[in-house]
Amino acid sequence: MKKVVLLASFAASILLFAACGSDTTNSSSASSTSSSAVASSTTTETSAATASTDSSEVASSHSSEAMTADTSSTSETNLWTSEKAATLTDFMKNWGNTMGQEYHAYEPGHNVDFYGVAVPDKVLDKSMQMVVDKQEIPIQWSTTGMGAGYQLVAVYSDAKTGSFGAMHLYFFVLVDGQPKVYLTEQNQGNEQNYLYFHETDNQDLKDGFENLFK
C-alpha cells in the first residue's frame, strides 16, 4: 500500500515539473517574439525616416535648381544688364578721352546739373519734356530695357567738367528694343519746358552702343 502511495506522489511531481518547464519555454518564446517585433518596428521607422530625409533633400535640390534656372533665364532675356552698363561706362571713358571730354554716368536720384535742370529726374517726372523731331517723347527709366516705347537705360554728361555753352547730355535709349543715342546741348529754357534732343551724328558713339546688343 505504501509503495502505491509513493509511486503516485512521484508521478504527480513529474507532471508538475513538466508543466512548469512548458510555461517557462512559452514565456521565453513570447519574450523573444516581442523583442523581434520591436526590433523590426524600429528598423522600419528608421528606414522610413531615412527615406523621408532623402526625399526632402531631393526636393530641396530640385527647388534650388529651378530657382537658379529661373534667375539665369531672366538675366538672359533682359535687353539691358549690369554687365552691359559696366561695358558702356568703360566705352564712354575711352570715347570721351578721344573727344577731349570727361563723361560721368547719372541715374534717378543721382542727377547732373545740366544748365540748372536736374537730369534725369526732371525729365522723367515731366517737369522738362523730352522732344525729338518736334514730338514729345514719353520716356521712362528702365533697368532691363524691356517694354515698348522709349526705355532710358543710361545717362551720360560732361557737364561736371565742361564749360558753359559747350556741355553735352546723352540719353542711351532702347526704342522698342532698338538702341538709340540722343544728344542735347540746349542751354536755355522755354515756355513749353521742352528739352530738345536729336539722334547723335557721331558714328563711333552709335556703334559703341549698338555693339552691346550684338
Coordinates of N, CA and C in Angstrom, one line a residue:
M1 N 0.8 -1.2 0.0 CA 0.0 0.0 0.0 C 0.9 1.3 0.0
K2 N 1.9 1.3 0.8 CA 2.8 2.4 0.9 C 3.5 2.6 -0.4
K3 N 3.9 1.5 -1.1 CA 4.5 1.6 -2.4 C 3.6 2.3 -3.4
V4 N 2.3 2.0 -3.4 CA 1.4 2.6 -4.3 C 1.3 4.1 -4.1
V5 N 1.3 4.5 -2.8 CA 1.2 5.9 -2.5 C 2.4 6.7 -2.9
L6 N 3.6 6.1 -2.7 CA 4.8 6.7 -3.1 C 4.9 6.9 -4.6
L7 N 4.5 5.8 -5.3 CA 4.5 5.9 -6.8 C 3.6 7.0 -7.3
A8 N 2.5 7.1 -6.7 CA 1.5 8.1 -7.1 C 2.1 9.5 -6.9
S9 N 2.7 9.7 -5.7 CA 3.3 11.0 -5.4 C 4.4 11.4 -6.3
F10 N 5.2 10.4 -6.7 CA 6.4 10.6 -7.6 C 5.9 11.0 -9.0
A11 N 4.8 10.3 -9.4 CA 4.2 10.6 -10.7 C 3.7 12.0 -10.8
A12 N 3.0 12.5 -9.7 CA 2.5 13.8 -9.6 C 3.6 14.9 -9.7
S13 N 4.7 14.6 -9.0 CA 5.8 15.5 -9.0 C 6.4 15.7 -10.4
I14 N 6.5 14.6 -11.1 CA 7.0 14.6 -12.5 C 6.1 15.5 -13.4
L15 N 4.7 15.3 -13.3 CA 3.8 16.1 -14.1 C 3.9 17.6 -13.8
L16 N 4.0 17.9 -12.5 CA 4.1 19.3 -12.1 C 5.4 20.0 -12.7
F17 N 6.5 19.3 -12.6 CA 7.8 19.8 -13.1 C 7.7 20.0 -14.6
A18 N 7.0 19.1 -15.3 CA 6.9 19.2 -16.8 C 6.0 20.4 -17.2
A19 N 5.0 20.7 -16.4 CA 4.1 21.8 -16.6 C 4.9 23.1 -16.4
C20 N 5.7 23.2 -15.4 CA 6.5 24.4 -15.1 C 7.5 24.7 -16.2
G21 N 8.1 23.6 -16.7 CA 9.0 23.7 -17.8 C 8.4 24.3 -19.1
S22 N 7.2 23.8 -19.3 CA 6.4 24.2 -20.5 C 6.1 25.7 -20.5
D23 N 5.7 26.1 -19.2 CA 5.3 27.6 -19.1 C 6.5 28.4 -19.3
T24 N 7.7 28.0 -18.8 CA 9.0 28.8 -18.9 C 9.3 28.9 -20.4
T25 N 9.2 27.8 -21.1 CA 9.6 27.8 -22.6 C 8.7 28.7 -23.3
N26 N 7.3 28.7 -23.0 CA 6.4 29.5 -23.7 C 6.6 31.0 -23.5
S27 N 7.0 31.3 -22.2 CA 7.3 32.7 -21.8 C 8.5 33.2 -22.5
S28 N 9.5 32.3 -22.6 CA 10.8 32.8 -23.3 C 10.5 33.0 -24.8
S29 N 9.7 32.1 -25.3 CA 9.3 32.2 -26.8 C 8.6 33.5 -27.0
A30 N 7.6 33.8 -26.1 CA 6.8 35.0 -26.3 C 7.7 36.3 -26.2
S31 N 8.6 36.2 -25.2 CA 9.5 37.4 -25.0 C 10.4 37.6 -26.2
S32 N 10.9 36.4 -26.8 CA 11.7 36.5 -28.0 C 11.0 37.1 -29.2
T33 N 9.7 36.7 -29.3 CA 8.9 37.2 -30.4 C 8.6 38.6 -30.3
S34 N 8.3 39.1 -29.0 CA 8.1 40.5 -28.7 C 9.3 41.4 -29.1
S35 N 10.5 40.9 -28.7 CA 11.7 41.6 -28.9 C 12.0 41.8 -30.4
S36 N 11.7 40.7 -31.2 CA 11.9 40.7 -32.6 C 10.9 41.7 -33.3
A37 N 9.7 41.8 -32.7 CA 8.7 42.7 -33.3 C 9.1 44.1 -33.1
V38 N 9.7 44.4 -31.8 CA 10.1 45.8 -31.5 C 11.3 46.2 -32.4
A39 N 12.2 45.2 -32.6 CA 13.4 45.5 -33.4 C 13.0 45.8 -34.9
S40 N 12.0 45.0 -35.3 CA 11.5 45.1 -36.7 C 10.9 46.5 -36.9
S41 N 10.1 46.9 -35.8 CA 9.4 48.1 -35.9 C 10.4 49.3 -35.9
T42 N 11.4 49.2 -35.1 CA 12.4 50.3 -35.0 C 13.2 50.4 -36.4
T43 N 13.5 49.2 -37.0 CA 14.2 49.2 -38.3 C 13.3 49.9 -39.3
T44 N 12.0 49.5 -39.3 CA 11.1 50.1 -40.3 C 11.0 51.6 -40.1
E45 N 10.9 52.1 -38.8 CA 10.7 53.5 -38.6 C 12.0 54.2 -39.0
T46 N 13.2 53.6 -38.8 CA 14.4 54.3 -39.2 C 14.5 54.4 -40.7
S47 N 14.1 53.3 -41.4 CA 14.1 53.3 -42.8 C 13.2 54.4 -43.4
A48 N 12.0 54.5 -42.8 CA 11.0 55.4 -43.2 C 11.6 56.9 -43.0
A49 N 12.2 57.1 -41.8 CA 12.8 58.4 -41.6 C 13.9 58.8 -42.6
T50 N 14.7 57.8 -42.9 CA 15.8 58.0 -43.8 C 15.2 58.3 -45.2
A51 N 14.2 57.6 -45.6 CA 13.6 57.8 -46.9 C 13.0 59.2 -47.0
S52 N 12.4 59.6 -45.8 CA 11.7 60.9 -45.8 C 12.8 62.0 -45.9
T53 N 13.9 61.8 -45.2 CA 15.0 62.8 -45.3 C 15.6 62.9 -46.7
D54 N 15.8 61.7 -47.3 CA 16.3 61.7 -48.7 C 15.4 62.4 -49.6
S55 N 14.1 62.1 -49.5 CA 13.1 62.7 -50.3 C 13.1 64.3 -50.2
S56 N 13.2 64.7 -48.9 CA 13.3 66.2 -48.7 C 14.5 66.8 -49.3
E57 N 15.6 66.1 -49.2 CA 16.9 66.7 -49.8 C 16.8 66.8 -51.3
V58 N 16.2 65.7 -51.9 CA 16.0 65.7 -53.4 C 15.1 66.9 -53.8
A59 N 14.0 67.0 -53.0 CA 13.0 68.1 -53.4 C 13.7 69.5 -53.2
S60 N 14.5 69.6 -52.1 CA 15.2 70.9 -51.9 C 16.1 71.2 -53.0
S61 N 16.8 70.1 -53.5 CA 17.8 70.3 -54.6 C 17.1 70.7 -55.8
H62 N 16.0 70.0 -56.2 CA 15.3 70.4 -57.4 C 14.8 71.8 -57.3
S63 N 14.3 72.2 -56.1 CA 13.8 73.6 -56.0 C 14.9 74.6 -56.2
S64 N 16.1 74.4 -55.6 CA 17.2 75.3 -55.8 C 17.6 75.4 -57.3
E65 N 17.6 74.2 -57.9 CA 18.0 74.2 -59.4 C 17.0 75.0 -60.2
A66 N 15.7 74.9 -59.8 CA 14.7 75.6 -60.6 C 14.8 77.1 -60.4
M67 N 15.1 77.5 -59.1 CA 15.3 78.9 -58.9 C 16.5 79.5 -59.6
T68 N 17.6 78.7 -59.6 CA 18.8 79.2 -60.4 C 18.5 79.3 -61.9
A69 N 17.7 78.3 -62.4 CA 17.4 78.3 -63.8 C 16.5 79.5 -64.1
D70 N 15.5 79.9 -63.2 CA 14.7 81.0 -63.5 C 15.5 82.3 -63.5
T71 N 16.4 82.4 -62.5 CA 17.2 83.6 -62.4 C 18.1 83.8 -63.7
S72 N 18.7 82.7 -64.1 CA 19.5 82.7 -65.3 C 18.7 83.0 -66.5
S73 N 17.5 82.5 -66.6 CA 16.7 82.7 -67.8 C 16.3 84.2 -67.8
T74 N 15.9 84.8 -66.6 CA 15.5 86.2 -66.6 C 16.7 87.1 -67.0
S75 N 17.9 86.8 -66.5 CA 19.1 87.6 -66.9 C 19.3 87.5 -68.4
E76 N 19.1 86.3 -69.0 CA 19.4 86.2 -70.4 C 18.4 86.9 -71.3
T77 N 17.1 87.1 -70.8 CA 16.1 87.7 -71.7 C 16.1 89.2 -71.5
N78 N 16.7 89.8 -70.5 CA 16.7 91.2 -70.3 C 17.6 91.8 -71.4
L79 N 17.2 92.9 -72.0 CA 18.0 93.6 -73.0 C 19.1 94.4 -72.4
W80 N 18.8 94.9 -71.2 CA 19.9 95.7 -70.5 C 20.3 95.0 -69.2
T81 N 21.6 94.9 -69.0 CA 22.1 94.2 -67.8 C 23.2 95.0 -67.2
S82 N 23.5 94.7 -65.9 CA 24.6 95.4 -65.2 C 25.9 95.2 -66.0
E83 N 26.1 94.1 -66.6 CA 27.3 93.8 -67.4 C 27.4 94.8 -68.6
K84 N 26.3 95.0 -69.3 CA 26.3 96.0 -70.4 C 26.5 97.4 -69.9
A85 N 26.0 97.7 -68.7 CA 26.1 99.0 -68.1 C 27.6 99.3 -67.8
A86 N 28.3 98.3 -67.3 CA 29.7 98.4 -67.0 C 30.5 98.6 -68.3
T87 N 30.2 97.8 -69.3 CA 30.9 98.0 -70.6 C 30.7 99.3 -71.2
L88 N 29.5 99.9 -71.1 CA 29.2 101.2 -71.6 C 30.0 102.3 -70.8
T89 N 30.2 102.1 -69.5 CA 31.0 103.0 -68.7 C 32.4 103.1 -69.2
D90 N 33.0 101.9 -69.4 CA 34.4 101.8 -70.0 C 34.5 102.5 -71.3
F91 N 33.4 102.2 -72.2 CA 33.4 102.8 -73.5 C 33.4 104.3 -73.5
M92 N 32.5 104.9 -72.6 CA 32.3 106.3 -72.5 C 33.6 107.0 -72.0
K93 N 34.3 106.3 -71.1 CA 35.6 106.9 -70.6 C 36.6 107.0 -71.7
N94 N 36.7 105.9 -72.5 CA 37.7 105.9 -73.6 C 37.3 106.9 -74.7
W95 N 36.0 106.8 -75.1 CA 35.5 107.7 -76.1 C 35.6 109.2 -75.7
G96 N 35.3 109.4 -74.5 CA 35.4 110.8 -74.0 C 36.9 111.3 -74.1
N97 N 37.8 110.4 -73.8 CA 39.2 110.8 -73.9 C 39.6 111.2 -75.3
T98 N 39.1 110.5 -76.3 CA 39.4 110.8 -77.7 C 38.7 112.1 -78.1
M99 N 37.6 112.5 -77.4 CA 36.9 113.7 -77.8 C 37.4 114.9 -76.9
G100 N 38.3 114.6 -76.0 CA 38.8 115.7 -75.1 C 37.8 116.1 -74.1
Q101 N 36.9 115.1 -73.7 CA 35.8 115.4 -72.8 C 35.8 114.3 -71.7
E102 N 35.2 114.6 -70.5 CA 35.1 113.7 -69.4 C 33.7 113.4 -69.1
Y103 N 33.2 112.2 -69.2 CA 31.8 111.8 -69.0 C 31.6 111.1 -67.7
H104 N 30.5 111.4 -67.1 CA 30.0 110.7 -65.9 C 28.6 110.1 -66.1
A105 N 28.3 109.0 -65.4 CA 27.0 108.4 -65.5 C 26.1 109.0 -64.5
Y106 N 24.8 109.1 -64.9 CA 23.8 109.6 -64.0 C 22.5 108.7 -64.1
E107 N 21.7 108.7 -63.0 CA 20.5 107.9 -62.9 C 19.5 108.6 -62.0
P108 N 18.3 108.1 -61.9 CA 17.3 108.6 -61.0 C 17.8 108.7 -59.6
G109 N 17.7 109.9 -58.9 CA 18.2 110.1 -57.6 C 19.7 110.5 -57.6
H110 N 20.4 110.4 -58.7 CA 21.8 110.8 -58.8 C 21.8 111.7 -60.1
N111 N 21.6 113.0 -60.0 CA 21.3 113.8 -61.2 C 22.6 114.6 -61.6
V112 N 22.6 115.0 -62.8 CA 23.6 116.0 -63.3 C 22.8 117.4 -63.4
D113 N 23.5 118.4 -63.0 CA 23.0 119.8 -63.1 C 23.3 120.2 -64.5
F114 N 22.3 120.1 -65.4 CA 22.6 120.5 -66.8 C 21.9 121.8 -67.1
Y115 N 22.7 122.9 -66.9 CA 22.2 124.2 -67.1 C 21.0 124.5 -66.2
G116 N 21.1 124.1 -65.0 CA 20.0 124.3 -64.0 C 18.9 123.3 -63.9
V117 N 19.0 122.3 -64.7 CA 18.0 121.2 -64.7 C 18.6 119.9 -64.2
A118 N 17.9 119.3 -63.2 CA 18.4 118.1 -62.6 C 17.9 116.9 -63.5
V119 N 18.9 116.3 -64.2 CA 18.6 115.3 -65.1 C 19.2 114.0 -64.6
P120 N 18.5 112.8 -64.6 CA 17.3 112.6 -65.4 C 15.9 112.9 -64.7
D121 N 16.0 113.2 -63.4 CA 14.7 113.2 -62.6 C 13.7 114.2 -63.2
K122 N 14.1 115.4 -63.6 CA 13.2 116.4 -64.1 C 12.6 116.0 -65.5
V123 N 13.3 115.2 -66.2 CA 12.8 114.7 -67.5 C 11.8 113.6 -67.2
L124 N 12.1 112.7 -66.3 CA 11.3 111.6 -66.0 C 10.0 112.0 -65.4
D125 N 10.0 113.0 -64.6 CA 8.7 113.5 -63.9 C 8.0 114.5 -64.8
K126 N 8.5 114.7 -66.0 CA 7.9 115.6 -67.0 C 7.9 117.1 -66.6
S127 N 8.7 117.5 -65.6 CA 9.0 118.9 -65.4 C 9.6 119.5 -66.6
M128 N 10.5 118.8 -67.3 CA 11.0 119.1 -68.6 C 10.7 118.0 -69.5
Q129 N 10.1 118.4 -70.6 CA 9.6 117.4 -71.6 C 10.6 117.1 -72.7
M130 N 11.0 115.8 -72.8 CA 11.9 115.4 -73.9 C 11.2 115.5 -75.2
V131 N 11.8 116.1 -76.2 CA 11.3 116.3 -77.5 C 12.3 115.9 -78.5
V132 N 11.8 115.1 -79.5 CA 12.7 114.6 -80.6 C 11.9 114.9 -81.9
D133 N 12.5 115.6 -82.8 CA 11.8 115.9 -84.1 C 10.5 116.5 -83.9
K134 N 10.4 117.4 -83.0 CA 9.2 118.2 -82.6 C 8.1 117.3 -82.0
Q135 N 8.4 116.1 -81.6 CA 7.5 115.2 -81.0 C 7.8 115.0 -79.5
E136 N 6.8 115.1 -78.7 CA 7.0 114.8 -77.2 C 7.2 113.3 -77.0
I137 N 8.3 113.0 -76.3 CA 8.6 111.6 -76.1 C 8.3 111.1 -74.7
P138 N 7.4 110.1 -74.6 CA 7.0 109.6 -73.2 C 8.1 108.6 -72.7
I139 N 9.2 109.2 -72.3 CA 10.3 108.3 -71.9 C 10.2 107.9 -70.5
Q140 N 10.8 106.7 -70.2 CA 10.8 106.2 -68.8 C 12.1 105.5 -68.5
W141 N 12.4 105.5 -67.3 CA 13.7 104.8 -66.9 C 13.5 103.3 -66.8
S142 N 14.5 102.6 -67.2 CA 14.4 101.1 -67.2 C 15.7 100.5 -66.8
T143 N 15.7 99.5 -66.0 CA 16.9 98.7 -65.6 C 17.0 97.4 -66.4
T144 N 16.0 97.1 -67.2 CA 16.1 95.9 -68.0 C 16.0 96.2 -69.5
G145 N 15.6 97.4 -69.9 CA 15.4 97.7 -71.4 C 14.2 97.0 -72.0
M146 N 13.4 96.3 -71.2 CA 12.2 95.6 -71.7 C 11.0 96.6 -71.8
G147 N 10.2 96.3 -72.7 CA 8.9 97.1 -72.8 C 8.9 97.9 -74.1
A148 N 7.7 98.4 -74.4 CA 7.5 99.2 -75.6 C 7.9 100.6 -75.4
G149 N 8.0 101.4 -76.5 CA 8.3 102.8 -76.4 C 9.7 103.1 -76.0
Y150 N 10.0 104.2 -75.4 CA 11.3 104.7 -75.1 C 11.8 104.3 -73.7
Q151 N 12.7 103.4 -73.6 CA 13.3 102.9 -72.4 C 14.7 103.5 -72.2
L152 N 14.8 104.4 -71.2 CA 16.0 105.1 -70.9 C 16.9 104.2 -70.0
V153 N 18.0 103.8 -70.5 CA 18.8 102.8 -69.7 C 20.1 103.5 -69.2
A154 N 20.5 104.6 -69.7 CA 21.8 105.2 -69.3 C 21.8 106.7 -69.6
V155 N 22.4 107.5 -68.8 CA 22.6 108.9 -69.0 C 24.0 109.3 -68.7
Y156 N 24.6 110.0 -69.7 CA 26.0 110.5 -69.5 C 26.1 111.9 -69.9
S157 N 26.9 112.7 -69.2 CA 27.1 114.1 -69.5 C 28.5 114.5 -69.1
D158 N 29.0 115.5 -69.7 CA 30.3 116.1 -69.4 C 30.1 117.4 -68.7
A159 N 28.9 117.7 -68.2 CA 28.6 119.0 -67.5 C 29.4 119.3 -66.3
K160 N 29.9 118.2 -65.7 CA 30.7 118.4 -64.4 C 32.0 119.1 -64.7
T161 N 32.6 118.9 -65.9 CA 33.9 119.5 -66.2 C 33.8 120.4 -67.4
G162 N 32.7 120.4 -68.1 CA 32.6 121.2 -69.3 C 32.3 122.6 -69.0
S163 N 32.6 123.5 -70.0 CA 32.4 124.9 -69.8 C 31.0 125.3 -70.3
F164 N 30.5 126.4 -69.9 CA 29.1 126.8 -70.2 C 29.0 127.0 -71.8
G165 N 28.0 126.5 -72.3 CA 27.8 126.6 -73.8 C 28.4 125.5 -74.5
A166 N 29.2 124.6 -73.8 CA 29.9 123.5 -74.5 C 29.7 122.2 -73.8
M167 N 28.5 122.1 -73.1 CA 28.2 120.8 -72.4 C 27.4 119.9 -73.2
H168 N 27.5 118.6 -73.0 CA 26.7 117.6 -73.7 C 26.0 116.7 -72.8
L169 N 24.8 116.3 -73.2 CA 24.0 115.4 -72.4 C 23.5 114.3 -73.3
Y170 N 23.8 113.1 -73.0 CA 23.4 111.9 -73.9 C 22.5 111.0 -73.1
F171 N 21.4 110.7 -73.8 CA 20.4 109.7 -73.4 C 20.6 108.4 -74.2
F172 N 20.9 107.3 -73.5 CA 21.0 106.0 -74.2 C 19.7 105.3 -74.0
V173 N 19.0 105.1 -75.2 CA 17.6 104.6 -75.1 C 17.4 103.4 -76.0
L174 N 16.5 102.5 -75.5 CA 16.0 101.4 -76.3 C 14.6 101.8 -76.8
V175 N 14.5 101.9 -78.1 CA 13.2 102.3 -78.7 C 12.6 101.1 -79.3
D176 N 11.6 100.5 -78.6 CA 11.0 99.2 -79.0 C 12.1 98.2 -79.2
G177 N 13.1 98.2 -78.3 CA 14.2 97.2 -78.3 C 15.4 97.6 -79.2
Q178 N 15.3 98.7 -79.9 CA 16.4 99.2 -80.8 C 17.2 100.2 -80.1
P179 N 18.6 100.1 -80.1 CA 19.4 101.1 -79.4 C 19.5 102.4 -80.1
K180 N 19.3 103.5 -79.4 CA 19.5 104.8 -80.0 C 20.2 105.7 -79.0
V181 N 21.0 106.6 -79.5 CA 21.7 107.6 -78.6 C 21.2 109.0 -79.0
Y182 N 20.6 109.7 -78.0 CA 20.1 111.1 -78.2 C 21.0 112.1 -77.5
L183 N 21.2 113.2 -78.1 CA 22.0 114.3 -77.6 C 21.2 115.6 -77.5
T184 N 21.5 116.3 -76.4 CA 21.0 117.7 -76.3 C 22.2 118.6 -75.8
E185 N 22.2 119.8 -76.3 CA 23.2 120.8 -75.9 C 22.5 122.1 -75.5
Q186 N 21.2 121.9 -75.3 CA 20.3 123.1 -75.0 C 20.7 123.7 -73.7
N187 N 20.9 125.0 -73.8 CA 21.4 125.8 -72.6 C 20.4 126.9 -72.2
Q188 N 19.2 126.9 -72.8 CA 18.2 127.9 -72.5 C 16.9 127.2 -72.2
G189 N 16.1 127.8 -71.4 CA 14.8 127.3 -71.1 C 13.8 127.9 -72.1
N190 N 12.5 127.4 -72.1 CA 11.5 127.9 -73.0 C 10.1 127.8 -72.3
E191 N 9.1 128.5 -72.8 CA 7.8 128.5 -72.2 C 7.2 127.1 -72.1
Q192 N 7.5 126.2 -73.0 CA 6.9 124.9 -73.0 C 7.7 123.9 -72.1
N193 N 8.8 124.4 -71.5 CA 9.7 123.5 -70.7 C 10.1 122.2 -71.6
Y194 N 10.4 122.5 -72.8 CA 10.9 121.4 -73.7 C 12.4 121.3 -73.6
L195 N 12.9 120.1 -73.6 CA 14.3 119.8 -73.7 C 14.5 119.1 -75.0
Y196 N 15.1 119.8 -76.0 CA 15.1 119.2 -77.4 C 16.4 118.3 -77.5
F197 N 16.1 117.1 -78.0 CA 17.1 116.1 -78.3 C 17.1 115.8 -79.8
H198 N 18.2 115.3 -80.3 CA 18.3 114.7 -81.7 C 19.2 113.5 -81.6
E199 N 19.1 112.6 -82.5 CA 19.9 111.4 -82.5 C 21.4 111.9 -82.9
T200 N 22.3 111.4 -82.1 CA 23.7 111.8 -82.3 C 24.2 111.5 -83.8
D201 N 25.1 112.4 -84.3 CA 25.7 112.1 -85.6 C 27.0 111.4 -85.5
N202 N 27.5 111.2 -84.2 CA 28.8 110.6 -84.0 C 28.7 109.1 -84.2
Q203 N 29.2 108.6 -85.3 CA 29.1 107.2 -85.7 C 29.8 106.2 -84.7
D204 N 30.9 106.7 -84.1 CA 31.6 105.8 -83.1 C 30.8 105.6 -81.9
L205 N 30.1 106.7 -81.5 CA 29.2 106.6 -80.3 C 28.0 105.7 -80.6
K206 N 27.4 105.8 -81.8 CA 26.3 105.0 -82.2 C 26.7 103.5 -82.2
D207 N 27.9 103.2 -82.8 CA 28.4 101.9 -82.9 C 28.7 101.3 -81.6
G208 N 29.3 102.1 -80.7 CA 29.6 101.6 -79.4 C 28.4 101.1 -78.6
F209 N 27.3 101.8 -78.7 CA 26.1 101.4 -78.0 C 25.4 100.2 -78.7
E210 N 25.4 100.3 -80.0 CA 24.7 99.2 -80.8 C 25.4 97.9 -80.6
N211 N 26.8 97.9 -80.5 CA 27.6 96.7 -80.4 C 27.3 95.9 -79.1
L212 N 26.7 96.6 -78.1 CA 26.4 95.9 -76.8 C 25.2 94.9 -77.0
F213 N 24.5 95.0 -78.1 CA 23.4 94.2 -78.4 C 23.6 93.2 -79.5
K214 N 24.8 93.0 -79.9 CA 25.1 92.1 -81.0 C 25.8 90.8 -80.4

